[in-house]
Tab-separated table of C-alpha atoms in Angstrom:
chain	number	residue	atom	x	y	z
Z	15	THR	CA	5.896	-7.583	-2.403
Z	16	MET	CA	3.773	-5.283	-4.552
Z	17	ILE	CA	0.908	-7.775	-4.656
Z	18	LEU	CA	1.209	-8.660	-0.961
Z	19	SER	CA	1.071	-5.024	0.090
Z	20	VAL	CA	-2.392	-4.428	-1.405
Z	21	LEU	CA	-4.088	-7.662	-0.342
Z	22	PRO	CA	-6.806	-7.091	2.267
Z	23	ASN	CA	-4.993	-9.309	4.734
Z	24	ALA	CA	-2.968	-8.006	7.674
Z	25	THR	CA	-0.510	-10.912	7.575
Z	26	ALA	CA	0.249	-10.381	3.886
Z	27	ALA	CA	0.733	-6.649	4.434
Z	28	LEU	CA	3.049	-7.325	7.392
Z	29	VAL	CA	5.121	-9.819	5.371
Z	30	SER	CA	5.385	-7.219	2.604
Z	31	LEU	CA	6.478	-4.529	5.082
Z	32	VAL	CA	9.121	-6.802	6.636
Z	33	PHE	CA	10.439	-7.795	3.204
Z	34	ILE	CA	10.639	-4.241	1.848
Z	35	THR	CA	12.318	-3.067	5.075
Z	36	GLY	CA	14.885	-5.859	4.693
Z	37	VAL	CA	15.537	-4.841	1.076
Z	38	LEU	CA	15.988	-1.208	2.128
Z	39	ILE	CA	18.440	-2.098	4.911
Z	40	ALA	CA	20.365	-4.457	2.610
Z	41	ALA	CA	20.572	-1.754	-0.086
Z	42	TYR	CA	22.022	0.739	2.403
Z	43	ILE	CA	24.570	-1.835	3.649
Z	44	ILE	CA	25.622	-2.915	0.155
Z	45	ARG	CA	25.905	0.685	-1.046
Z	46	LYS	CA	28.087	1.630	1.935
Z	47	LYS	CA	30.532	-1.226	1.255
Z	48	ASP	CA	30.870	-0.559	-2.445
Z	49	ASP	CA	32.812	1.882	-4.582
Z	50	ALA	CA	30.954	5.201	-4.576
Z	51	ASP	CA	31.025	5.368	-8.353
Z	52	GLY	CA	30.417	1.708	-9.221
Z	53	LEU	CA	27.563	-0.132	-10.895
Z	54	ARG	CA	26.375	-1.733	-7.644
Z	55	ASP	CA	26.352	1.629	-5.830
Z	56	ASN	CA	24.384	3.096	-8.730
Z	57	HIS	CA	21.706	0.398	-8.500
Z	58	MET	CA	21.529	0.452	-4.689
Z	59	THR	CA	20.919	4.210	-4.818
Z	60	PHE	CA	18.197	3.567	-7.395
Z	61	ILE	CA	16.576	0.914	-5.158
Z	62	ILE	CA	16.720	3.133	-2.064
Z	63	ARG	CA	15.124	6.047	-3.918
Z	64	THR	CA	12.481	3.773	-5.408
Z	65	ILE	CA	11.438	2.542	-1.958
Z	66	TRP	CA	11.378	5.982	-0.308
Z	67	ILE	CA	9.598	7.759	-3.173
Z	68	GLY	CA	7.174	4.856	-3.637
Z	69	GLY	CA	6.410	4.841	0.097
Z	70	PHE	CA	5.714	8.576	0.039
Z	71	LEU	CA	3.509	8.131	-3.033
Z	72	ALA	CA	1.640	5.325	-1.249
Z	73	ILE	CA	0.956	7.533	1.784
Z	74	VAL	CA	-0.409	10.310	-0.444
Z	75	THR	CA	-2.593	7.997	-2.552
Z	76	VAL	CA	-3.956	6.019	0.427
Z	77	THR	CA	-4.931	9.322	2.032
Z	78	ALA	CA	-6.615	10.434	-1.214
Z	79	GLY	CA	-8.394	7.063	-1.513
Z	80	ALA	CA	-9.637	7.271	2.085
Z	81	ILE	CA	-10.923	10.816	1.572
Z	82	TYR	CA	-12.684	9.753	-1.638
Z	83	MET	CA	-14.258	6.778	0.129
Z	84	LEU	CA	-15.435	8.828	3.121
Z	85	MET	CA	-16.994	11.431	0.819
Z	86	HIS	CA	-18.869	8.890	-1.335
Z	87	ILE	CA	-19.723	5.950	0.948
Z	88	ASN	CA	-23.414	5.188	1.519
Z	89	ASN	CA	-24.086	3.909	5.046
Z	90	VAL	CA	-27.864	3.488	4.626
Z	91	PRO	CA	-27.654	-0.344	4.263
Z	92	LEU	CA	-26.135	-0.487	7.765
Z	93	ASN	CA	-28.987	1.421	9.429
Z	94	SER	CA	-30.984	-1.619	10.597
Z	95	CYS	CA	-27.889	-3.177	12.193
Z	96	ILE	CA	-26.898	0.136	13.761
Z	97	ASP	CA	-30.436	0.512	15.179
Z	98	THR	CA	-30.200	-2.985	16.688
Z	99	PHE	CA	-26.842	-2.110	18.227
Z	100	LEU	CA	-28.098	1.207	19.625
Z	101	ALA	CA	-31.177	-0.510	21.122
Z	102	MET	CA	-28.966	-2.845	23.166
Z	103	ASP	CA	-28.186	-2.331	26.826
Z	104	PRO	CA	-25.098	-0.052	26.911
Z	105	ALA	CA	-23.218	-2.429	29.245
Z	106	ALA	CA	-23.915	-5.390	26.936
Z	107	ALA	CA	-22.897	-3.378	23.853
Z	108	GLN	CA	-19.668	-2.269	25.500
Z	109	SER	CA	-18.718	-5.821	26.486
Z	110	MET	CA	-19.239	-7.274	22.989
Z	111	SER	CA	-16.273	-9.050	21.450
Z	112	PRO	CA	-15.245	-8.254	17.868
Z	113	ASN	CA	-16.740	-11.606	16.763
Z	114	GLN	CA	-20.077	-10.794	18.393
Z	115	LEU	CA	-20.050	-7.376	16.753
Z	116	MET	CA	-19.373	-8.976	13.365
Z	117	GLU	CA	-22.269	-11.413	13.929
Z	118	LEU	CA	-24.525	-8.438	14.626
Z	119	PHE	CA	-23.461	-6.589	11.445
Z	120	ASN	CA	-23.108	-9.611	9.095
Z	121	PRO	CA	-26.741	-9.417	7.865
Z	122	CYS	CA	-26.167	-5.820	6.684
Z	123	LEU	CA	-22.760	-6.287	5.035
Z	124	PRO	CA	-23.879	-7.797	1.692
Z	125	GLY	CA	-26.214	-4.850	1.055
Z	126	PHE	CA	-23.533	-2.380	2.151
Z	127	ILE	CA	-20.942	-3.917	-0.190
Z	128	GLU	CA	-23.420	-4.153	-3.075
Z	129	THR	CA	-24.461	-0.521	-2.641
Z	130	ASN	CA	-20.856	0.712	-2.353
Z	131	THR	CA	-19.053	-1.567	-4.839
Z	132	VAL	CA	-18.161	1.276	-7.206
Z	133	THR	CA	-17.011	3.554	-4.377
Z	134	LEU	CA	-14.904	0.812	-2.763
Z	135	THR	CA	-13.377	-0.164	-6.123
Z	136	ASN	CA	-12.582	3.434	-7.046
Z	137	SER	CA	-11.042	4.010	-3.625
Z	138	MET	CA	-8.862	0.920	-4.039
Z	139	VAL	CA	-7.711	2.023	-7.507
Z	140	ILE	CA	-6.911	5.532	-6.225
Z	141	SER	CA	-5.005	4.094	-3.248
Z	142	ALA	CA	-3.091	1.221	-4.831
Z	143	GLY	CA	-2.871	2.000	-8.549
Z	144	PRO	CA	-0.289	4.796	-8.712
Z	145	PRO	CA	2.222	3.206	-6.277
Z	146	LEU	CA	1.949	-0.174	-8.016
Z	147	ILE	CA	2.517	1.391	-11.433
Z	148	TYR	CA	5.451	3.424	-10.071
Z	149	PHE	CA	7.120	0.410	-8.425
Z	150	LEU	CA	6.557	-1.765	-11.483
Z	151	TYR	CA	8.077	0.859	-13.794
Z	152	ARG	CA	11.107	1.364	-11.535
Z	153	TYR	CA	11.684	-2.379	-11.050
Z	154	ILE	CA	11.528	-3.063	-14.783
Z	155	LYS	CA	13.788	-0.106	-15.598
Z	156	GLY	CA	16.389	-0.986	-12.938
Z	157	PHE	CA	16.336	-4.708	-13.638
Z	158	ALA	CA	16.698	-4.204	-17.403
Z	159	ARG	CA	19.697	-1.914	-16.901
Z	160	ALA	CA	21.296	-4.233	-14.324
Z	161	ILE	CA	20.941	-7.317	-16.550
Z	162	LYS	CA	22.729	-5.497	-19.359
Z	163	GLY	CA	25.416	-4.238	-16.957
Z	164	TYR	CA	24.548	-0.603	-17.628
Z	165	ARG	CA	24.547	2.160	-15.083
Z	166	LEU	CA	21.402	4.182	-14.596
Z	167	ALA	CA	21.924	7.615	-16.100
Z	168	ASN	CA	20.463	9.325	-13.047
Z	169	ALA	CA	19.912	6.940	-10.139
Z	170	LYS	CA	18.519	9.793	-8.036
Z	171	SER	CA	15.727	10.745	-10.449
Z	172	TRP	CA	12.068	10.250	-9.569
Z	173	PHE	CA	11.475	8.315	-12.784
């Protein structure tokens, strides 16, 4: 789910969201059924905290990445396409479908992406890097302890 959640594809992101929601619900159900002091309860608490803290971290980092991108993006390569759009009849511009709008802006996109490659890459790293590292660390830590049959010393810790 970590990889699916950062792919620039709405379907992949939706599948990731559905899967992580299912894991969260299952963890709450399993934890409720189990002994409050048992190994399974310990790991379900760890999973629940991982998802909630990771989700909060993702919201913060996506916001930071968006702010970074908005502050550093260079829209100059889009100017010719924007001028063409603004020169159109307002009624025709308003009735354009998303595909027609993409056709209008497609000639400008390669220059826009080339000009802003570093900004877009940095924004992606700021947005996706910390949550991915956090989830990976927590999954490895929890899985390693579960395989060995050990409880987590503090299932409610942030790390």
